């Protein structure tokens, strides 16, 4: 009888391990043609050592330095060794967790199945191999590629395991590792910027990075435009018919001056007087159709929900929990379409989803795949509802802030694809006596998908198709447009237009930039405002490559090329040195602008030195010792001091920090503070 292979399935986190156990029939057992045991990581357990720990001892001082003269680094000096990430939570440390998995492997396994997220950035493969390398596993490694954590997807992945003979010949790992090394090496930019701004008197850590620098500079630049904005009114002639339709001349957006726009009202009024009422002419009606919008990604979802008060961090966190509960699809996808298989899989649930989010089922009459939304190419598929449908929206609220809004928005966006096209009457006309004055507007005929999901306002939409019969001249006042306020939606649209990052990385980066007292951005109902730290970081990256969308886009492309074996990792990493060589002198020039733009740095507040406690000197256990004469708010009496030096236990009445009275009982003994040993009063346990 043939012996069944036995594999250890390595899930990314505890919640994923539970979903795998549910799909396979338990945390250990038999599936397909192998025996298995499921264990889990907790995301990344390993991180790169400090730079000075990854180079020969003779170079350690240079790589620990924040001096500009010691950069850029020679990346060939680094051995890229990792160490355990220190955990702040109580319980098993990362080393202990890996030791447990390693001990289990010694029970006799034929291989490890990587069952971490199939991530487009290679992150899931990277964190798995970090753990595998730390455990010094030399056996077989296989990859389970799953689209989501539904039982069907997990089972299919376990039947189609991909062997990985060599991680250095495995594209997703190469991409994840190269991105990780690039980001680590780019810490030099933070050191350079921070060294310069602190030298200028600003006590700030200026965090600079691939996506952070692009975002903070664009937002800062936009606020500069807003602050510099001066409204300049103008006056021009327009015509209006009885239904309110406006006839105007076409404006060339590239034109510096427009002859028929007047700076003074009096000039405009004089111009109006030269026109008379005119009949409407050349009226045309064309029936047009508009297909449903693209499926949204995580960035689009965050942008839509920001005005409702949901931060990027909340969207990211709540969506992840909804995914783990299998109510929504995989979050970190790059897809904006679904495959035919994914479309057909969700089709039986659409009526139930429609009822849940209060969409009329009769609108869902286009249940055939649209070529614009359903394509054979794809991986996880676009963000969408899961095949598991909640009984009620209230059921979702336990998964975090905005769970109801996230699910409803995602569902309506997907259901819109199953509705018919928006149909409208496109109306155009001009004026008989003044043919340069034209009008164009749309009159809805059938809303169809727009009755389900319509987030874009249409300024050309009108409820009346009746034109004329004549139009009257009038004086219209306008002004130069004010630059748009930076919002989550605005920055996400900019990043998407320039193809910088993925939907998920844009959201996670924006979330990180908006966190904590040292955050770079304030986010309020979608409005983004730089903090003082953000302003400093932005000024420091003006005209740098790290803040260039084109450079950042190219870096993402290069990482894809590493994954596809079109570029060696060393060539990608060499680009870090090129960026630093270009940006360091630019940052040295930029630092001179800080005071001019932000004002002088705040003066350091002098902190009064705490008076040193009076010391007692005496002989304790045959040795001369020194200890504080006070403990808390109690000063030892001469009798108590004598008893303490004699090794006796003393008792006295005092209060806690919260001013609550208690009886202190203790004796003299050895104590440690920040690694230093000293003699002092030790409170005995009751």
XYZ file of C-alpha atoms in Angstrom:
686
model
C 0.000 0.000 0.000
C 1.373 3.432 -1.025
C 2.086 5.872 1.787
C 0.089 9.117 1.512
C 2.227 12.286 1.533
C 1.812 14.442 4.611
C 1.871 18.245 4.273
C 1.878 21.105 6.731
C -0.457 23.834 5.423
C 0.848 27.288 6.383
C -1.977 29.862 6.545
C -1.301 33.597 6.803
C -3.198 34.247 10.029
C -5.535 32.555 12.550
C -8.749 33.611 10.774
C -7.475 32.122 7.494
C -6.518 28.882 9.281
C -10.106 28.593 10.528
C -11.475 29.045 7.005
C -9.068 26.404 5.680
C -10.102 23.997 8.442
C -13.748 24.588 7.576
C -13.095 23.969 3.876
C -10.969 20.845 4.324
C -12.895 19.219 7.154
C -10.762 20.047 10.184
C -7.400 21.432 11.306
C -5.857 18.033 10.535
C -6.978 15.126 8.388
C -7.000 13.870 4.816
C -7.890 15.728 1.613
C -7.560 14.693 -2.040
C -4.444 12.485 -2.061
C -2.577 13.736 1.028
C -2.727 14.027 4.801
C -2.408 17.480 6.285
C -2.119 19.635 9.377
C -3.010 23.351 9.325
C -0.930 25.896 11.238
C -0.800 29.658 10.865
C 1.529 32.620 10.881
C 0.515 36.139 11.967
C 1.391 38.012 8.808
C 5.051 39.044 8.635
C 7.026 37.486 11.495
C 10.424 38.606 10.201
C 11.979 41.917 9.222
C 15.359 43.051 7.945
C 17.987 43.667 10.591
C 19.259 47.197 11.116
C 21.587 48.213 8.248
C 24.640 48.302 10.531
C 23.920 44.678 11.503
C 23.933 43.512 7.871
C 27.425 44.716 6.922
C 30.983 43.826 8.009
C 31.917 45.293 11.388
C 34.325 47.735 9.734
C 31.367 49.333 7.914
C 28.869 49.306 10.800
C 29.535 52.927 11.814
C 28.860 54.174 8.274
C 25.575 52.273 7.910
C 24.345 53.419 11.305
C 25.092 57.017 10.373
C 22.519 59.603 9.334
C 25.231 61.862 7.901
C 24.834 62.813 4.265
C 28.492 62.003 3.594
C 27.781 58.325 4.370
C 25.107 57.984 1.680
C 24.192 56.567 -0.770
C 24.977 53.066 0.431
C 26.683 50.376 -1.592
C 23.860 47.836 -1.521
C 26.264 44.995 -2.287
C 27.608 45.499 1.247
C 24.296 44.295 2.755
C 23.715 40.589 3.438
C 19.920 41.135 3.733
C 19.545 39.013 6.870
C 16.294 39.088 8.790
C 15.359 38.923 12.448
C 12.127 38.398 14.379
C 9.702 41.309 14.567
C 9.180 42.238 18.206
C 5.580 41.770 19.256
C 3.903 44.346 21.474
C 0.963 42.183 22.421
C 0.991 39.631 25.201
C 1.198 35.968 24.320
C 3.402 33.937 22.009
C 6.299 35.833 20.464
C 7.067 35.460 16.769
C 10.076 33.276 17.585
C 7.985 31.043 19.819
C 5.337 30.724 17.099
C 7.908 29.658 14.508
C 9.526 27.309 17.042
C 6.132 25.618 17.488
C 5.735 25.174 13.714
C 9.341 23.949 13.435
C 8.758 21.404 16.205
C 5.662 20.147 14.391
C 7.650 19.720 11.163
C 10.016 17.386 13.019
C 7.101 14.970 13.403
C 7.661 13.951 9.803
C 6.264 15.985 6.904
C 6.858 15.610 3.178
C 6.445 19.281 2.452
C 5.039 22.688 3.354
C 2.059 24.086 1.471
C 2.165 27.891 1.290
C -1.433 28.938 1.848
C -0.868 32.638 2.436
C -2.771 35.209 0.366
C -2.174 35.008 -3.369
C -1.172 38.635 -3.412
C -0.480 40.634 -6.627
C 2.480 42.309 -4.880
C 4.056 38.983 -3.896
C 3.577 39.861 -0.218
C 1.964 36.542 0.691
C 4.782 34.530 -0.891
C 7.419 36.727 0.731
C 6.136 36.392 4.295
C 5.774 32.636 3.862
C 9.360 32.192 2.656
C 10.585 34.466 5.458
C 9.133 31.942 7.907
C 10.335 28.910 5.928
C 13.885 30.285 5.820
C 13.850 31.173 9.525
C 12.884 27.565 10.316
C 15.708 26.356 8.002
C 13.294 24.021 6.210
C 15.047 22.088 3.442
C 12.156 19.942 2.238
C 9.584 20.362 -0.513
C 7.518 23.552 -0.823
C 4.214 23.781 -2.712
C 1.949 26.747 -3.423
C -1.830 26.798 -3.047
C -3.180 29.687 -5.144
C -6.714 30.582 -4.079
C -8.930 33.436 -5.227
C -10.680 33.844 -1.874
C -11.281 31.901 1.323
C -14.536 30.236 0.315
C -14.578 26.422 0.654
C -14.829 25.950 -3.137
C -11.809 28.177 -3.833
C -9.687 26.580 -1.100
C -10.573 23.057 -2.191
C -9.775 23.869 -5.824
C -6.408 25.335 -4.803
C -5.552 22.218 -2.795
C -6.221 20.051 -5.844
C -3.932 22.223 -8.011
C -0.806 22.605 -5.872
C 2.200 24.171 -7.612
C 5.649 22.867 -6.563
C 8.350 25.505 -5.967
C 11.764 23.927 -6.468
C 13.695 27.189 -6.020
C 12.310 30.418 -4.607
C 14.828 32.406 -6.695
C 13.171 31.008 -9.818
C 9.677 31.837 -8.552
C 8.350 35.180 -9.862
C 5.957 36.209 -7.063
C 8.657 35.728 -4.409
C 11.188 37.691 -6.459
C 8.722 40.561 -6.810
C 7.932 40.622 -3.096
C 11.587 40.371 -2.061
C 12.767 43.025 -4.525
C 10.031 45.438 -3.404
C 10.927 44.776 0.237
C 14.635 45.430 -0.372
C 13.907 48.569 -2.406
C 11.733 50.011 0.334
C 14.316 49.144 2.997
C 17.152 50.782 1.057
C 15.012 53.857 0.435
C 15.097 54.586 4.198
C 18.182 56.604 3.236
C 15.824 59.278 1.901
C 14.129 59.533 5.297
C 17.547 59.804 6.974
C 18.687 62.475 4.520
C 15.500 64.555 4.789
C 15.303 64.209 8.572
C 18.972 65.122 9.063
C 18.492 68.239 6.966
C 15.258 69.422 8.615
C 16.604 68.827 12.116
C 19.693 70.803 11.147
C 17.315 73.615 10.221
C 15.723 73.416 13.670
C 12.586 71.355 12.932
C 12.291 68.367 15.262
C 10.490 66.154 12.745
C 11.058 62.751 11.185
C 10.464 63.409 7.471
C 9.215 60.068 6.170
C 9.846 59.757 2.453
C 8.894 56.765 0.331
C 7.659 55.612 -3.069
C 3.963 56.330 -2.642
C 4.022 58.597 0.425
C 6.150 61.229 -1.288
C 3.970 61.319 -4.414
C 0.822 61.719 -2.305
C 2.110 64.334 0.155
C 3.697 66.483 -2.554
C 0.559 66.465 -4.737
C -1.667 67.414 -1.795
C 0.749 70.094 -0.569
C 1.086 71.532 -4.092
C -2.707 71.707 -4.430
C -3.045 73.584 -1.147
C -0.382 76.021 -2.351
C -2.499 76.669 -5.438
C -5.593 77.147 -3.275
C -3.794 79.567 -0.931
C -2.469 81.537 -3.889
C -5.854 81.657 -5.611
C -7.285 85.110 -6.295
C -10.790 85.227 -7.800
C -10.881 87.227 -11.023
C -14.434 87.971 -12.171
C -15.404 88.209 -15.808
C -18.587 89.083 -17.681
C -19.881 87.629 -20.921
C -23.044 87.457 -23.009
C -25.134 84.296 -22.893
C -28.683 83.510 -24.034
C -31.400 81.716 -22.125
C -34.722 80.283 -23.387
C -37.983 80.093 -21.358
C -37.124 76.549 -20.135
C -33.811 77.773 -18.727
C -31.514 76.241 -21.329
C -28.361 78.318 -21.717
C -26.736 79.098 -25.071
C -23.055 80.038 -24.892
C -19.960 80.279 -27.052
C -17.375 77.507 -26.886
C -14.292 78.332 -24.845
C -10.849 77.156 -25.897
C -9.277 75.942 -22.620
C -5.782 76.658 -24.001
C -6.564 80.267 -24.875
C -4.876 82.830 -22.610
C -7.366 85.543 -23.464
C -10.974 85.367 -24.651
C -12.003 88.493 -26.527
C -15.669 88.341 -25.619
C -15.069 87.957 -21.864
C -14.872 91.346 -20.151
C -13.076 92.296 -16.948
C -15.537 95.108 -16.135
C -19.299 94.782 -15.657
C -19.876 98.010 -17.603
C -18.079 96.517 -20.619
C -20.251 93.403 -20.385
C -23.444 95.447 -20.137
C -22.441 97.438 -23.203
C -21.797 94.164 -25.060
C -25.229 92.747 -24.134
C -26.871 95.825 -25.610
C -25.514 94.878 -29.045
C -27.509 91.599 -29.093
C -31.232 90.972 -29.586
C -33.642 88.108 -29.043
C -33.063 85.234 -31.480
C -34.981 82.200 -32.606
C -33.636 78.749 -31.709
C -32.388 76.805 -34.740
C -30.904 73.463 -35.780
C -32.566 71.539 -32.965
C -31.420 67.897 -32.973
C -32.417 64.932 -30.806
C -30.220 61.808 -30.657
C -31.026 58.789 -28.531
C -27.845 57.632 -26.787
C -26.881 54.880 -24.377
C -24.343 54.710 -21.567
C -23.029 51.425 -20.155
C -22.680 50.842 -16.394
C -19.437 52.101 -14.805
C -16.414 49.907 -14.160
C -16.316 47.775 -11.043
C -14.668 49.756 -8.257
C -11.437 48.853 -6.509
C -10.573 49.433 -2.860
C -9.326 52.956 -3.596
C -12.576 53.822 -5.363
C -14.567 52.403 -2.470
C -12.612 54.466 0.065
C -13.097 57.581 -2.063
C -16.874 57.098 -2.230
C -17.203 56.494 1.519
C -14.847 59.237 2.745
C -17.536 61.988 2.590
C -19.639 59.815 4.916
C -16.920 60.096 7.548
C -15.170 56.762 6.966
C -11.377 57.022 6.987
C -9.109 54.973 4.731
C -7.999 53.004 7.791
C -11.598 52.118 8.710
C -12.434 51.016 5.161
C -9.299 48.881 5.018
C -9.823 47.288 8.434
C -13.551 46.644 8.124
C -13.290 45.313 4.570
C -10.596 42.840 5.695
C -12.871 41.518 8.448
C -15.813 41.219 6.046
C -13.534 39.280 3.679
C -12.422 36.918 6.427
C -16.108 36.299 7.165
C -16.552 35.640 3.399
C -19.150 38.378 2.824
C -16.944 40.234 0.297
C -14.201 39.236 -2.139
C -10.416 39.464 -1.752
C -9.418 43.073 -0.892
C -5.939 43.503 -2.408
C -6.870 42.663 -5.989
C -5.632 44.577 -9.020
C -8.541 43.366 -11.187
C -11.287 45.728 -12.364
C -13.311 42.943 -14.003
C -14.469 39.422 -13.128
C -13.898 36.188 -15.017
C -16.811 34.263 -16.568
C -16.439 31.673 -13.789
C -16.663 34.347 -11.079
C -19.642 35.958 -12.820
C -21.528 32.661 -13.012
C -20.621 31.796 -9.422
C -22.236 34.962 -8.048
C -25.219 35.027 -10.448
C -27.503 32.762 -8.325
C -27.088 35.111 -5.344
C -27.834 38.437 -7.055
C -31.568 38.461 -6.255
C -30.848 37.849 -2.586
C -28.201 40.592 -2.609
C -30.605 42.969 -4.406
C -33.297 42.406 -1.762
C -30.748 43.024 0.992
C -29.598 46.410 -0.383
C -33.102 47.371 -1.566
C -32.570 47.207 -5.316
C -35.577 46.387 -7.523
C -34.978 42.927 -9.032
C -36.777 43.966 -12.217
C -33.905 46.335 -12.971
C -31.528 43.342 -13.155
C -32.574 42.246 -16.630
C -29.096 42.154 -18.227
C -27.910 38.862 -16.742
C -25.571 37.992 -19.566
C -21.859 38.767 -19.152
C -20.864 42.200 -20.444
C -17.597 42.183 -22.405
C -16.614 45.402 -20.639
C -16.953 43.839 -17.182
C -16.470 40.087 -17.662
C -13.181 38.994 -19.240
C -11.313 35.677 -19.398
C -8.176 37.287 -17.993
C -8.124 37.815 -14.262
C -7.060 36.493 -10.917
C -9.017 37.366 -7.777
C -11.547 39.379 -9.729
C -12.727 42.879 -8.910
C -13.940 43.833 -5.437
C -17.498 42.559 -5.119
C -19.935 40.862 -2.701
C -19.247 37.255 -1.766
C -21.472 34.276 -2.511
C -22.217 34.159 1.219
C -24.996 36.710 1.707
C -25.803 38.121 5.174
C -29.334 37.735 6.481
C -29.487 41.470 7.199
C -27.217 44.495 7.001
C -27.433 44.774 10.791
C -25.580 41.464 10.939
C -22.508 43.160 9.448
C -22.088 45.938 12.003
C -19.986 43.757 14.330
C -17.223 43.706 11.708
C -16.357 47.364 12.219
C -17.242 50.957 11.325
C -18.862 51.358 7.925
C -19.552 47.642 7.334
C -23.104 48.386 6.177
C -21.956 51.172 3.829
C -19.071 49.101 2.446
C -21.309 46.151 1.620
C -24.131 48.296 0.196
C -21.815 50.347 -2.053
C -19.976 47.261 -3.256
C -23.243 45.414 -3.939
C -24.916 48.266 -5.832
C -21.823 48.816 -7.954
C -21.814 45.127 -8.917
C -25.589 44.933 -9.469
C -25.450 47.949 -11.798
C -23.584 45.700 -14.244
C -26.713 43.523 -14.443
C -28.999 46.434 -15.345
C -29.640 47.829 -18.811
C -27.749 50.806 -20.196
C -28.792 54.304 -19.222
C -30.799 55.710 -22.164
C -31.106 59.432 -22.788
C -32.052 62.010 -25.394
C -29.034 64.119 -26.333
C -30.340 67.525 -27.449
C -28.321 70.141 -29.337
C -29.260 73.486 -30.865
C -27.933 76.936 -31.691
C -29.384 80.394 -32.396
C -30.575 81.469 -35.818
C -29.046 84.963 -35.646
C -25.975 83.966 -33.606
C -24.939 80.420 -34.576
C -21.812 80.531 -32.355
C -24.124 80.378 -29.323
C -24.958 76.702 -28.751
C -26.598 74.500 -26.153
C -26.353 70.772 -25.403
C -28.031 68.742 -22.692
C -29.329 65.271 -21.907
C -32.870 64.299 -21.013
C -33.205 60.870 -19.316
C -35.407 58.346 -21.114
C -34.672 55.291 -18.941
C -32.398 55.462 -15.880
C -31.814 51.692 -15.733
C -28.374 51.183 -14.070
C -28.436 54.772 -12.757
C -31.437 53.844 -10.643
C -29.104 51.443 -8.812
C -25.674 53.078 -8.740
C -25.154 56.691 -9.774
C -22.332 58.533 -8.021
C -21.368 60.969 -10.805
C -23.324 64.213 -11.135
C -24.261 65.175 -14.696
C -24.330 68.946 -15.142
C -25.743 68.559 -18.641
C -28.839 66.661 -17.502
C -32.200 68.413 -17.885
C -35.759 67.386 -17.170
C -37.162 69.407 -20.068
C -36.536 68.672 -23.752
C -38.563 71.703 -24.864
C -36.426 74.361 -26.549
C -37.164 77.985 -27.440
C -38.878 79.050 -29.537
C -36.591 82.015 -28.800
C -33.804 82.920 -26.396
C -32.996 86.253 -24.754
C -29.498 87.750 -24.273
C -28.341 88.311 -20.690
C -25.164 89.210 -18.837
C -23.534 86.223 -17.183
C -20.925 86.613 -14.478
C -18.170 84.068 -13.880
C -14.710 83.816 -12.394
C -11.571 81.817 -12.844
C -12.083 78.369 -11.289
C -10.727 77.832 -7.788
C -8.389 74.827 -7.496
C -10.188 71.787 -6.156
C -9.844 70.968 -2.470
C -7.744 67.819 -2.003
C -9.975 64.915 -1.048
C -9.614 61.153 -0.883
C -11.539 60.882 -4.147
C -9.324 63.525 -5.782
C -5.989 61.949 -4.814
C -7.201 58.443 -5.707
C -8.246 59.682 -9.157
C -4.826 61.309 -9.625
C -2.971 58.118 -8.643
C -5.172 55.972 -10.899
C -4.752 58.356 -13.843
C -0.971 58.177 -13.444
C -1.068 54.421 -12.810
C 0.741 54.775 -9.486
C 0.188 51.858 -7.087
C -2.778 49.521 -6.808
C -6.159 50.295 -5.285
C -5.197 48.496 -2.085
C -1.732 50.052 -1.733
C -3.185 53.530 -2.282
C -5.686 52.992 0.544
C -3.170 51.410 2.930
C -0.602 54.166 2.291
C -3.165 56.935 2.794
C -4.292 55.197 5.986
C -0.725 55.024 7.292
C -0.097 58.687 6.480
C -3.173 59.758 8.460
C -2.385 57.916 11.684
C -1.024 59.098 15.022
C 0.239 62.362 16.418
C 3.163 62.278 13.962
C 0.956 61.626 10.935
C 1.496 63.477 7.673
C -2.175 64.160 6.896
C -5.382 65.089 8.638
C -8.357 63.296 7.087
C -11.824 64.687 7.814
C -14.811 63.357 5.868
C -12.568 62.880 2.859
C -10.837 66.280 3.033
C -7.036 65.917 3.216
C -4.879 68.555 4.890
C -1.139 68.214 5.542
C 0.048 68.403 9.129
C 3.200 70.329 10.007
C 5.104 67.072 9.544
C 3.411 66.591 6.173
C 4.240 70.119 5.039
C 7.902 69.604 5.926
C 8.020 66.237 4.151
C 6.396 67.779 1.068
C 8.749 70.758 0.866
C 11.715 68.401 1.140
C 10.616 66.326 -1.898
C 9.868 69.186 -4.285
C 11.459 68.383 -7.682
C 12.743 65.017 -6.449
C 12.412 61.707 -8.246
C 10.860 59.979 -5.229
C 7.871 62.373 -5.497
C 7.530 61.988 -9.269
C 4.493 59.988 -10.466
C 6.410 59.010 -13.618
C 9.352 57.639 -11.632
C 7.063 55.835 -9.193
C 5.038 54.337 -12.031
C 8.272 53.129 -13.618
C 9.371 51.538 -10.326
C 6.137 49.524 -10.189
C 6.708 48.453 -13.786
C 10.267 47.389 -12.969
C 9.011 45.245 -10.086
C 6.657 43.534 -12.517
C 9.613 42.966 -14.839
C 11.575 41.313 -12.005
C 8.614 38.979 -11.431
C 8.549 38.127 -15.149
C 12.364 37.540 -15.253
C 12.771 40.468 -17.659
C 15.003 42.363 -15.204
C 17.438 41.113 -12.559
C 16.768 42.201 -8.982
C 20.194 43.874 -8.816
C 19.200 46.256 -11.618
C 16.021 47.236 -9.798
C 17.953 47.857 -6.576
C 20.485 49.960 -8.449
C 17.640 52.381 -9.137
C 17.500 53.171 -5.395
C 21.046 54.489 -5.578
C 20.178 56.501 -8.686
C 17.163 58.071 -6.961
C 19.215 58.969 -3.871
C 22.076 60.389 -5.932
C 19.570 62.661 -7.700
C 17.428 63.565 -4.698
C 20.039 64.269 -2.003
C 21.370 67.518 -3.546
C 17.795 68.554 -4.341
C 16.807 68.060 -0.699
C 19.844 70.093 0.381
C 18.483 72.918 -1.773
C 14.897 72.422 -0.579
C 15.698 72.723 3.123
C 16.384 76.437 2.608
C 12.665 76.891 1.775
C 11.354 75.621 5.118
C 11.612 78.883 7.074
C 10.349 80.953 4.146
C 7.219 78.815 3.728
C 6.518 77.624 7.274
C 8.050 80.345 9.411
C 10.874 79.845 11.915
C 10.967 76.521 13.788
C 9.368 76.528 17.234
C 11.772 77.255 20.046
C 12.604 74.294 22.219
C 10.887 74.469 25.566
C 13.292 74.255 28.425
C 12.347 71.410 30.695
C 13.153 72.054 34.305
C 15.442 69.398 35.661
C 13.814 67.284 38.327
C 15.546 67.916 41.646
C 17.658 64.915 42.556
C 16.396 63.080 45.596
C 18.467 63.465 48.710
C 20.710 60.443 49.174
C 21.492 58.371 52.267
C 24.920 56.765 52.663
C 25.471 53.783 54.944
C 26.776 50.239 55.318
C 24.421 47.527 54.032
C 25.476 43.883 54.128
C 29.096 44.895 54.644
C 29.242 47.327 51.725
C 28.825 51.075 51.428
C 25.594 51.930 49.625
C 23.695 55.038 48.557
C 19.903 55.189 48.305
C 17.152 57.796 48.049
C 15.915 59.229 51.307
C 12.377 59.416 49.867
C 10.083 56.795 48.356
C 7.013 58.193 46.649
C 5.838 60.998 48.927
C 7.304 59.430 52.067
C 10.612 60.553 53.626
C 12.344 57.895 55.735
C 12.906 58.729 59.400
C 16.290 58.169 61.022
C 14.873 55.057 62.725
C 13.575 53.695 59.403
C 16.952 54.348 57.753
C 18.748 52.449 60.512
C 16.304 49.538 60.181
C 16.703 49.446 56.387
C 20.511 49.366 56.648
C 20.165 46.564 59.184
C 18.172 44.529 56.641
C 14.908 44.860 58.547
C 11.421 45.216 57.040
C 9.721 48.548 57.710
C 6.085 49.635 57.416
C 4.687 53.129 56.859
C 1.528 54.871 55.677
C 1.580 56.618 52.276
C -0.577 57.147 49.161
C -0.625 55.816 45.580
C -0.145 58.020 42.496
C -3.936 58.272 42.441
C -3.785 59.696 46.028
C -5.342 56.591 47.558
C -3.986 55.726 51.046
C -2.227 52.385 51.543
C 0.281 50.741 53.876
C 3.730 50.249 52.342
C 5.832 47.322 53.562
C 9.354 46.655 52.317
C 13.100 46.553 52.804
C 16.357 47.598 51.176
C 17.505 45.550 48.162
C 18.998 45.467 44.681
C 16.915 47.079 41.931
C 17.352 47.608 38.167
C 16.383 50.616 36.039
C 17.116 50.698 32.276
C 19.736 48.021 32.685
C 21.491 49.729 35.582
C 21.571 48.083 39.021
C 21.228 50.180 42.174
C 20.229 49.858 45.852
C 16.803 51.102 46.882
C 13.596 50.462 48.789
C 11.725 47.375 47.514
C 8.021 46.972 48.176
C 7.187 43.471 49.372
C 4.235 41.649 47.869
C 1.245 41.425 50.171
